[in-house]
PDB file of C-alpha atoms and ligand atoms in Angstrom:
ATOM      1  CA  UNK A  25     -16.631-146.004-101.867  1.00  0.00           C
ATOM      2  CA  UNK A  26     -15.174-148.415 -99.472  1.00  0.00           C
ATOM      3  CA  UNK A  27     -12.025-147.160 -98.515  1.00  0.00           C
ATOM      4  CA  UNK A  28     -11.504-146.093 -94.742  1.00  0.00           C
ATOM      5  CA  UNK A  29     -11.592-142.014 -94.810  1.00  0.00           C
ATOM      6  CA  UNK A  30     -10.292-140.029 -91.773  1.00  0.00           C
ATOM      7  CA  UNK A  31     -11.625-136.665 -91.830  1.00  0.00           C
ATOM      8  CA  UNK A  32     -10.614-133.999 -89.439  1.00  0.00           C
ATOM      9  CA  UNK A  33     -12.249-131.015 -87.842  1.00  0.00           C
ATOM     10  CA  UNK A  34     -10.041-128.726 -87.189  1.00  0.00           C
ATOM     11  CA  UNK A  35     -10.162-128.375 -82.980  1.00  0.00           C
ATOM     12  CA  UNK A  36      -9.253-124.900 -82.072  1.00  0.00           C
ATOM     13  CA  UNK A  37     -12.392-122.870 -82.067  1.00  0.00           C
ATOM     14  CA  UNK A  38     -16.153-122.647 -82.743  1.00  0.00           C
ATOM     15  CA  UNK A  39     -18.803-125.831 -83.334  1.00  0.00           C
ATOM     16  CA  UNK A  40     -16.053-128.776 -84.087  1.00  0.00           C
ATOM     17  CA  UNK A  41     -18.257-131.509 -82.107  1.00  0.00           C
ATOM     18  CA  UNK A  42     -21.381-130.332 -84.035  1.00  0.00           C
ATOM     19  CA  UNK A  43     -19.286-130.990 -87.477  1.00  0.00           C
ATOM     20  CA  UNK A  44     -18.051-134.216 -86.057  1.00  0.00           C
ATOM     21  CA  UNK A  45     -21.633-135.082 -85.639  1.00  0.00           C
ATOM     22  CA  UNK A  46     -22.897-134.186 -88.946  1.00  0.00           C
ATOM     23  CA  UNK A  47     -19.805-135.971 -90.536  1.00  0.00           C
ATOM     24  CA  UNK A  48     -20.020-138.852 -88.525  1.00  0.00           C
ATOM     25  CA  UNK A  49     -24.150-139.180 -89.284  1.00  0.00           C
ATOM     26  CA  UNK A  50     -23.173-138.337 -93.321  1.00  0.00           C
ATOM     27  CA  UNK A  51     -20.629-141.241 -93.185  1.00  0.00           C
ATOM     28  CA  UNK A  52     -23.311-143.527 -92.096  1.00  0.00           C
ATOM     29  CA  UNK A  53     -26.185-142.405 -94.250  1.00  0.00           C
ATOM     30  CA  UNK A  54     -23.616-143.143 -97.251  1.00  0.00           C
ATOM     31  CA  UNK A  55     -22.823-146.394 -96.415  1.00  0.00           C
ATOM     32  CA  UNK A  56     -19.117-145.015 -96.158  1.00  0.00           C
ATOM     33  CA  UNK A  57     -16.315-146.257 -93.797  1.00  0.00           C
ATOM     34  CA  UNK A  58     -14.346-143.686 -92.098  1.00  0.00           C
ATOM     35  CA  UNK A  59     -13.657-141.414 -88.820  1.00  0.00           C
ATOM     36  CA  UNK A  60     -14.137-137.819 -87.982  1.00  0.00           C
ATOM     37  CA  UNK A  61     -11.786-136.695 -85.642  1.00  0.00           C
ATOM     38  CA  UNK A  62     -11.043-133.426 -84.031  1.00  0.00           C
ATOM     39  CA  UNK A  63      -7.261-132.175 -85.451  1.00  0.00           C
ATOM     40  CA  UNK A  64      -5.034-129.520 -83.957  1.00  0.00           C
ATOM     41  CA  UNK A  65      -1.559-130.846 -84.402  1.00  0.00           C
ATOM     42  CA  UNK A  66       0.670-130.764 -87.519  1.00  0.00           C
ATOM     43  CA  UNK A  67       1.209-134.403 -87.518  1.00  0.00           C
ATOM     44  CA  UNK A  68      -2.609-135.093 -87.486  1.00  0.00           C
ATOM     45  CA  UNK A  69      -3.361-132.611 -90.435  1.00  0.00           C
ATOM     46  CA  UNK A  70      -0.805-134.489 -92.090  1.00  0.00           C
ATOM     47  CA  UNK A  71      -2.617-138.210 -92.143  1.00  0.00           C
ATOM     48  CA  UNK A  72      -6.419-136.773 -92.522  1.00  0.00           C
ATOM     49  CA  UNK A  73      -7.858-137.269 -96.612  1.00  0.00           C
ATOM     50  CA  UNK A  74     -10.145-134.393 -95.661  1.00  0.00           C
ATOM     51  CA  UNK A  75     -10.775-131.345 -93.415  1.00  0.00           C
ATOM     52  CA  UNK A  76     -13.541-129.003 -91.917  1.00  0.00           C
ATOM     53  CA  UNK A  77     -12.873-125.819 -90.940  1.00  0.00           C
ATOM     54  CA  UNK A  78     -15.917-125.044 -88.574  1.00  0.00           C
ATOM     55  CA  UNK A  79     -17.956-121.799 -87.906  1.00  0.00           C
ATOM     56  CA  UNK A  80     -16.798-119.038 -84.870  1.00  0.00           C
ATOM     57  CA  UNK A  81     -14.739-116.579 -84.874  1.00  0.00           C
ATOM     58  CA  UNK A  82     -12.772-116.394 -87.814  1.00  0.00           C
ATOM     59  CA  UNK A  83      -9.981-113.802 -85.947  1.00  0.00           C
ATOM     60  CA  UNK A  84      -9.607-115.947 -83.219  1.00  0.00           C
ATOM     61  CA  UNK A  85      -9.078-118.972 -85.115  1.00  0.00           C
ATOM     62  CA  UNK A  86      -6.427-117.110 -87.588  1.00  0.00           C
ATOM     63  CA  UNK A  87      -4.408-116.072 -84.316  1.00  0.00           C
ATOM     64  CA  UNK A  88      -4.357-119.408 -83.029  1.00  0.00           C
ATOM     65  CA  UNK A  89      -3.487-120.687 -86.372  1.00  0.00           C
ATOM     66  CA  UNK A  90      -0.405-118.312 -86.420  1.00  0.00           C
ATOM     67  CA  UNK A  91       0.765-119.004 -83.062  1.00  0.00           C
ATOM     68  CA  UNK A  92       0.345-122.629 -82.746  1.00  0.00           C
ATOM     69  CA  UNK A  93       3.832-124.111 -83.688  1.00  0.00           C
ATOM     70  CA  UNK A  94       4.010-125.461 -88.083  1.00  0.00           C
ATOM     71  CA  UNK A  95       0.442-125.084 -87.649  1.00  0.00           C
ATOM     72  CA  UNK A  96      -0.116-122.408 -90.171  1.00  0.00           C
ATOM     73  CA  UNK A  97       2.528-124.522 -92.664  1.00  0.00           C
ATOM     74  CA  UNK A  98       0.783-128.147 -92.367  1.00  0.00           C
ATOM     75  CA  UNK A  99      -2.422-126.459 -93.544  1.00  0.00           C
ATOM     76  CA  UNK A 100      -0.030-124.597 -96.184  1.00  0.00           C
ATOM     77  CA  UNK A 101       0.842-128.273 -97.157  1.00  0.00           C
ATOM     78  CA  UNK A 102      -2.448-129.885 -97.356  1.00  0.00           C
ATOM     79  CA  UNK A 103      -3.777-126.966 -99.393  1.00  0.00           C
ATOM     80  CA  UNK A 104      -1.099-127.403-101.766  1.00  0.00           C
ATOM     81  CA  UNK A 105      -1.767-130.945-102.195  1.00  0.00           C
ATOM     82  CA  UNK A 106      -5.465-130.159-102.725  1.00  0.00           C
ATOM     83  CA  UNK A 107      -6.658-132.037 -99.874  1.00  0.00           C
ATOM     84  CA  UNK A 108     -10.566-131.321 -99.849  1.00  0.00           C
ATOM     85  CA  UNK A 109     -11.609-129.052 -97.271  1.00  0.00           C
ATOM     86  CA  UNK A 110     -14.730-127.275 -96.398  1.00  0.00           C
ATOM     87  CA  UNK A 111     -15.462-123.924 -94.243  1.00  0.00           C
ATOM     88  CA  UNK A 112     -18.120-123.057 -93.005  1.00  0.00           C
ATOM     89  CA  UNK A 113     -19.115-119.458 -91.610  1.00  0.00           C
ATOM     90  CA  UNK A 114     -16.061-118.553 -90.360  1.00  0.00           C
ATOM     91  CA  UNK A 115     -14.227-121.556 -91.167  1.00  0.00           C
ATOM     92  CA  UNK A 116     -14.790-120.148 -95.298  1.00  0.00           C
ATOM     93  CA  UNK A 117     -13.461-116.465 -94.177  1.00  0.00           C
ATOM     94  CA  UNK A 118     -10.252-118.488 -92.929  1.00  0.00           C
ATOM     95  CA  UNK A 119     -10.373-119.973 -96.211  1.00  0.00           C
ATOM     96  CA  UNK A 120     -10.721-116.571 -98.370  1.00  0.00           C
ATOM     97  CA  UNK A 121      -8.163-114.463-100.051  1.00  0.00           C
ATOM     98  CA  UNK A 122     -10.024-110.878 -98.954  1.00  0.00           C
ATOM     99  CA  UNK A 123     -11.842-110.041 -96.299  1.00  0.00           C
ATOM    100  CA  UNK A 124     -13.604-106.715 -94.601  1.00  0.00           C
ATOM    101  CA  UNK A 125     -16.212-106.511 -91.921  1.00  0.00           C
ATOM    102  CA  UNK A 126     -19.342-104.930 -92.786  1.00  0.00           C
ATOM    103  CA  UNK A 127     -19.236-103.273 -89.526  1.00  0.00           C
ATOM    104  CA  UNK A 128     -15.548-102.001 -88.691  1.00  0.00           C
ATOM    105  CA  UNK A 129     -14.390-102.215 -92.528  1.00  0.00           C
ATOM    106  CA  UNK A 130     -11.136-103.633 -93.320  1.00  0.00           C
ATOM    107  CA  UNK A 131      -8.928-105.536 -90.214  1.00  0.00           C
ATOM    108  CA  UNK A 132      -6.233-107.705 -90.358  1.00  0.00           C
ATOM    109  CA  UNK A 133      -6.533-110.788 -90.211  1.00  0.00           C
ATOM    110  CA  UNK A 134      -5.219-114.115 -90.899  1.00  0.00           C
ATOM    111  CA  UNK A 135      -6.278-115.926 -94.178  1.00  0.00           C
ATOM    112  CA  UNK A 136      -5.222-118.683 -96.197  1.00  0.00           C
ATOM    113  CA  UNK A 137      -6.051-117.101 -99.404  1.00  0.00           C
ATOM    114  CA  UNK A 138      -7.187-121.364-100.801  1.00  0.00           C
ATOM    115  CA  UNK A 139     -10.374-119.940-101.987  1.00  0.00           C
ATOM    116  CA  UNK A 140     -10.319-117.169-104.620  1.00  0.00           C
ATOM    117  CA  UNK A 141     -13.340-114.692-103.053  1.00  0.00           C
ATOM    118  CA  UNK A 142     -13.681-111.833-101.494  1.00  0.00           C
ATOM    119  CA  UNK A 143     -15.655-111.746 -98.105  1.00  0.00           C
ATOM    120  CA  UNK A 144     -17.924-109.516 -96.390  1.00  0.00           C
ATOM    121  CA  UNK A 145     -18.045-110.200 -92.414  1.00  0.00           C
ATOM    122  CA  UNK A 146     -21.069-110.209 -90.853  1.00  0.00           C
ATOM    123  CA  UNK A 147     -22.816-108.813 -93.974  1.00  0.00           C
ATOM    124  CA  UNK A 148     -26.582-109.700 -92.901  1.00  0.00           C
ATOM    125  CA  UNK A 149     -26.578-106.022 -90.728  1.00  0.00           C
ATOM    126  CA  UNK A 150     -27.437-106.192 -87.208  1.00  0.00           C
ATOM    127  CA  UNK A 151     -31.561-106.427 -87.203  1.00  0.00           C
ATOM    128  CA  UNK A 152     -30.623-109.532 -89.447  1.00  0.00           C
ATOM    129  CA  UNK A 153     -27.683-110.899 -87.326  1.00  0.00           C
ATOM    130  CA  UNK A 154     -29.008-114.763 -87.145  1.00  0.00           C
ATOM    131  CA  UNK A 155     -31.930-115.968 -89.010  1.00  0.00           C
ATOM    132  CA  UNK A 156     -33.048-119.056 -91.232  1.00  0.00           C
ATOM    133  CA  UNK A 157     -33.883-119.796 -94.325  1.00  0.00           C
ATOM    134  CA  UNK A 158     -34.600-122.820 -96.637  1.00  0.00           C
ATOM    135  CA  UNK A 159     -31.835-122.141 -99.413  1.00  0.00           C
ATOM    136  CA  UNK A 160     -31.704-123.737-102.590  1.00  0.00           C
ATOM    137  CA  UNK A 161     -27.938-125.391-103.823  1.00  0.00           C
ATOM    138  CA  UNK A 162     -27.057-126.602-106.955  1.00  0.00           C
ATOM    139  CA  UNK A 163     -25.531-130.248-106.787  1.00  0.00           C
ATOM    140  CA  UNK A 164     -27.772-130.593-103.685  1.00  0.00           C
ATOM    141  CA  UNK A 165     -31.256-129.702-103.696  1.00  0.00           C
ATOM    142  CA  UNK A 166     -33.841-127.285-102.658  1.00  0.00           C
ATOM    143  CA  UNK A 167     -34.999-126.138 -99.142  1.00  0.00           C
ATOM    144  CA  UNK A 168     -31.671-127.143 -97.487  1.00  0.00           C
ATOM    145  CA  UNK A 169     -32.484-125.198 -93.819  1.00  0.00           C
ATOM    146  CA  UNK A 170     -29.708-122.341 -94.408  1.00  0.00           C
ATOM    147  CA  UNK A 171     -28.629-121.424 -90.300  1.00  0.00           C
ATOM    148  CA  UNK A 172     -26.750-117.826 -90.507  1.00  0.00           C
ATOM    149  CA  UNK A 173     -24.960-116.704 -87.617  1.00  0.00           C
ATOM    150  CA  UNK A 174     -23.067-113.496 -88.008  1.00  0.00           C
ATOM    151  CA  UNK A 175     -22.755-114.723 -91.169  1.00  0.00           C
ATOM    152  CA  UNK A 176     -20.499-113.739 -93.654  1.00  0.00           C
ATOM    153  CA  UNK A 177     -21.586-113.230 -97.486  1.00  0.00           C
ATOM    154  CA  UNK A 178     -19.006-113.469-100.903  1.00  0.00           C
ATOM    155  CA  UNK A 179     -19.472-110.323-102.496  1.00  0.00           C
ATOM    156  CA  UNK A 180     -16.896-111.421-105.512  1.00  0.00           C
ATOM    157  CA  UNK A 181     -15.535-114.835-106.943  1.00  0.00           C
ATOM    158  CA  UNK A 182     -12.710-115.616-108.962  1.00  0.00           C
ATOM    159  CA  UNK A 183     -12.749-117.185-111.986  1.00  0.00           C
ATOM    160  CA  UNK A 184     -12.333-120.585-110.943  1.00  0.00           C
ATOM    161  CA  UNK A 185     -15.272-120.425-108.560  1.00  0.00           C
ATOM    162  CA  UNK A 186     -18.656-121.857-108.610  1.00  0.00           C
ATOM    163  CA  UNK A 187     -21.463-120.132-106.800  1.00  0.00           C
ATOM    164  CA  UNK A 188     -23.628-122.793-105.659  1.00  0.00           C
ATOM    165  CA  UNK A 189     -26.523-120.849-103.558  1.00  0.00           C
ATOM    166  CA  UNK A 190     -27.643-117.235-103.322  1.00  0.00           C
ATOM    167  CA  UNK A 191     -29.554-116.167-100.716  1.00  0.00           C
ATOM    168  CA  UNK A 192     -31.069-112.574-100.793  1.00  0.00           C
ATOM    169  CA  UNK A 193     -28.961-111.446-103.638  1.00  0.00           C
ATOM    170  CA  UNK A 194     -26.513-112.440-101.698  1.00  0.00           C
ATOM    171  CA  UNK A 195     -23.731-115.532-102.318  1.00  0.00           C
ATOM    172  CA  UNK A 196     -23.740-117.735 -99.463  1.00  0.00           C
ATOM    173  CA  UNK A 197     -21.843-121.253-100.744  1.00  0.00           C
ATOM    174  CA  UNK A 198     -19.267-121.679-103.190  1.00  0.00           C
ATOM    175  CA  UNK A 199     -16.976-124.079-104.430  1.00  0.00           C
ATOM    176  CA  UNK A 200     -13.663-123.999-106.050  1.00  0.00           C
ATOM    177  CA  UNK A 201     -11.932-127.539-107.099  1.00  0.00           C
ATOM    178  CA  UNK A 202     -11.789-129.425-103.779  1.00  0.00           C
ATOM    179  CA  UNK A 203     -13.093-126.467-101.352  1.00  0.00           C
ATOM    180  CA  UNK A 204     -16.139-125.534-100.310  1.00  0.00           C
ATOM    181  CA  UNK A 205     -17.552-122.484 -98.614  1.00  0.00           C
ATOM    182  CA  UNK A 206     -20.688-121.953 -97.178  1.00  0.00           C
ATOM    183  CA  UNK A 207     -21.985-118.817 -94.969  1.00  0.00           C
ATOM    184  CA  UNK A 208     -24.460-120.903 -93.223  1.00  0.00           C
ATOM    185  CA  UNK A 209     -23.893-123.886 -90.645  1.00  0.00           C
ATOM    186  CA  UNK A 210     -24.836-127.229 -92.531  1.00  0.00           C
ATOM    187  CA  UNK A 211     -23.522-129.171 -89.242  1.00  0.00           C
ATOM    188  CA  UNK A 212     -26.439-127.268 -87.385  1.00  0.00           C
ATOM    189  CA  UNK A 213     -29.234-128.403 -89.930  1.00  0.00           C
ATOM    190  CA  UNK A 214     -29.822-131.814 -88.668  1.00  0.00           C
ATOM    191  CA  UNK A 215     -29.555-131.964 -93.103  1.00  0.00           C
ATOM    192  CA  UNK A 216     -26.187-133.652 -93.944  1.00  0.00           C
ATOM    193  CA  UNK A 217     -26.701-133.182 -97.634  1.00  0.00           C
ATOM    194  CA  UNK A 218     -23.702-130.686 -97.513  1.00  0.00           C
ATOM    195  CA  UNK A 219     -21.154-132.797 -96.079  1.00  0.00           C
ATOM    196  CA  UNK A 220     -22.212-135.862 -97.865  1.00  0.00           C
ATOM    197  CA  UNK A 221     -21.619-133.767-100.914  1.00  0.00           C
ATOM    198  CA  UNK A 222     -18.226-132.915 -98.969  1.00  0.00           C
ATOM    199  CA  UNK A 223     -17.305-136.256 -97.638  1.00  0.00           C
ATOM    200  CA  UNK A 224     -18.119-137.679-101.826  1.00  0.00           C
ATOM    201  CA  UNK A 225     -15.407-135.400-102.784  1.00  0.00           C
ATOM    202  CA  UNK A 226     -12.928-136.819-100.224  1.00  0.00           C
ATOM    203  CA  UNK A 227     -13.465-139.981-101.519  1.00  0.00           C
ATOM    204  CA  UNK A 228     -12.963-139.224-105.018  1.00  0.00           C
ATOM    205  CA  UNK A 229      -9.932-137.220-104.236  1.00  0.00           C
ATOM    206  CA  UNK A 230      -8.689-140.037-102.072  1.00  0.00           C
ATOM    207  CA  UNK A 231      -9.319-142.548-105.167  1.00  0.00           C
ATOM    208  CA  UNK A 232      -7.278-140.445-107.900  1.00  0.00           C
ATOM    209  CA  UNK A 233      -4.439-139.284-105.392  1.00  0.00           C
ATOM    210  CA  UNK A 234      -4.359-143.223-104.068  1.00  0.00           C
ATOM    211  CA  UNK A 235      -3.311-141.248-100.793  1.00  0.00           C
TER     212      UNK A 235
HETATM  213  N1  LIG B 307     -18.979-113.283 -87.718  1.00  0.00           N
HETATM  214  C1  LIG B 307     -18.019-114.346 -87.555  1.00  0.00           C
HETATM  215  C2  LIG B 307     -16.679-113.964 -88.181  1.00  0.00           C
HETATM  216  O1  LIG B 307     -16.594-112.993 -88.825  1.00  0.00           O
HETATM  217  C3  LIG B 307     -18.504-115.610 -88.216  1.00  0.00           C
HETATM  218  C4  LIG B 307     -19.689-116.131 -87.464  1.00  0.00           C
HETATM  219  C5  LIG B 307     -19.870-117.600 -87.527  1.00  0.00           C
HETATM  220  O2  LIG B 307     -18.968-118.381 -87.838  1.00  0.00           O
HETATM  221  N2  LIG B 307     -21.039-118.013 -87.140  1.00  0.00           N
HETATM  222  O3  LIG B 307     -15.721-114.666 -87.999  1.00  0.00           O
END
C-alpha cells in the first residue's frame, strides 16, 4: 500500500469535515499515503480512487445532487466503474435502491439505486431518535461505538449483499462489492476501524484497476 490515494467527501451537506478527519487520521494509522478532500464538482469526482458520502439529510443532499450541473451523471460514472464508496447515515439512503420513512411512509426522493437494499428512514422511533451503542462488525471487530442519529435501518438486502452488523434486530452496515453502508456515524467514533476497512478497499481497487 504505497500508492498516493485521493479520497473525496462529497461537500454538499451534513458532517464532510468530520469524515475528512476520520479519513485523514485512518490514512495515518495505516501507514498509507493519500489526501481526503472535500468534492462537489464533476471534474473532481472524476480524479478521486474513492468517495464518502457523509451523514445529514439524505433529501437535501438528493436535491442538490439533481440540480447541481453533470453532478448526478459523474457519480453515475464512478458507480459504474465501481469506484469504492461508502455512506454513511444518510449518505447509505443516497446510496439505496428503496427507501420509506418510518414516519411519513413513502416520499420521493433521489437515490442512486448502487446498493441493492431497501431502507427504512429514521427507523429507531422517536423516544429512540439518537443513542449509542457498542456494535459488533464482521471484518472489524467488536464494541465499535455505533453513533445513530435519525438513523436509518435496512429492512431487506439483495442478493449480492453482505450484512455486516445488526443492531437490535435491526441491520445497520452492509456491504456490497466496493460499497459500504452503515446507519451509524463511524467519522463521529473517534474509532477509524470503518474507514480503514474503507480506505483498504480503495487501495485494492486502485491496485487491480491500475487507475
Ligand atoms: N434521518 C436522516 C435522513 O433520513 C438521516 C440522519 C443522519 O444522517 N444522521 O436522511
Amino acid at each position: 500500500m504505497n500508492d498516493q490515494l485521493l479520497i473525496g467527501v462529497l461537500g454538499l451537506q451534513g458532517d464532510i469535515e468530520e469524515n475528512i478527519k476520520a479519513a485523514t487520521n485512518a490514512l495515518a494509522e495505516m501507514n498509507q499515503i493519500g489526501k481526503v478532500i472535500s468534492v462537489r464538482y464533476p471534474e473532481e469526482i472524476m480524479k478521486i480512487d474513492g468517495l464518502i458520502i457523509p451523514g445529514g439529510e439524505s433529501t437535501v443532499m438528493g436535491l442538490l445532487i439533481a440540480i447541481k450541473t453533470g453532478l448526478l451523471d459523474s457519480l453515475s460514472q464512478v458507480l459504474q466503474k465501481g469506484l469504492p464508496i461508502m455512506g454513511t447515515c444518510a449518505g447509505m439512503i443516497v446510496l439505496a435502491k428503496k427507501s420509506y420513512d418510518r414516519v411519513v411512509g413513502n416520499k420521493k426522493q433521489l437515490l442512486l439505486g448502487a446498493l441493492d437494499i431497501e431502507i427504512e428512514r429514521n427507523s429507531f422511533g422517536r423516544q429512540f431518535d439518537s443513542f449509542e451503542s457498542n456494535i459488533d462488525i464482521s471484518g472489524i471487530g467488536n464494541d465499535f461505538r455505533g453513533i445513530f442519529i435519525r438513523a436509518p435501518s435496512v429492512i431487506s438486502v439483495g442478493p449480492q449483499v453482505q450484512i455486516l452488523s445488526k443492531f437490535d434486530e435491526k441491520i445497520v452496515a452492509v456491504q456490497q462489492e466496493n460499497i459500504i453502508g452503515t446507519s451509524f456515524h463511524p467519522e463521529l467514533s473517534g474509532d477509524n476501524r470503518m474507514h480503514k476497512l474503507f480506505i483498504e478497499s480503495i487501495a485494492k481497487w486502485k491496485k487491480a484497476n491500475n487507475h
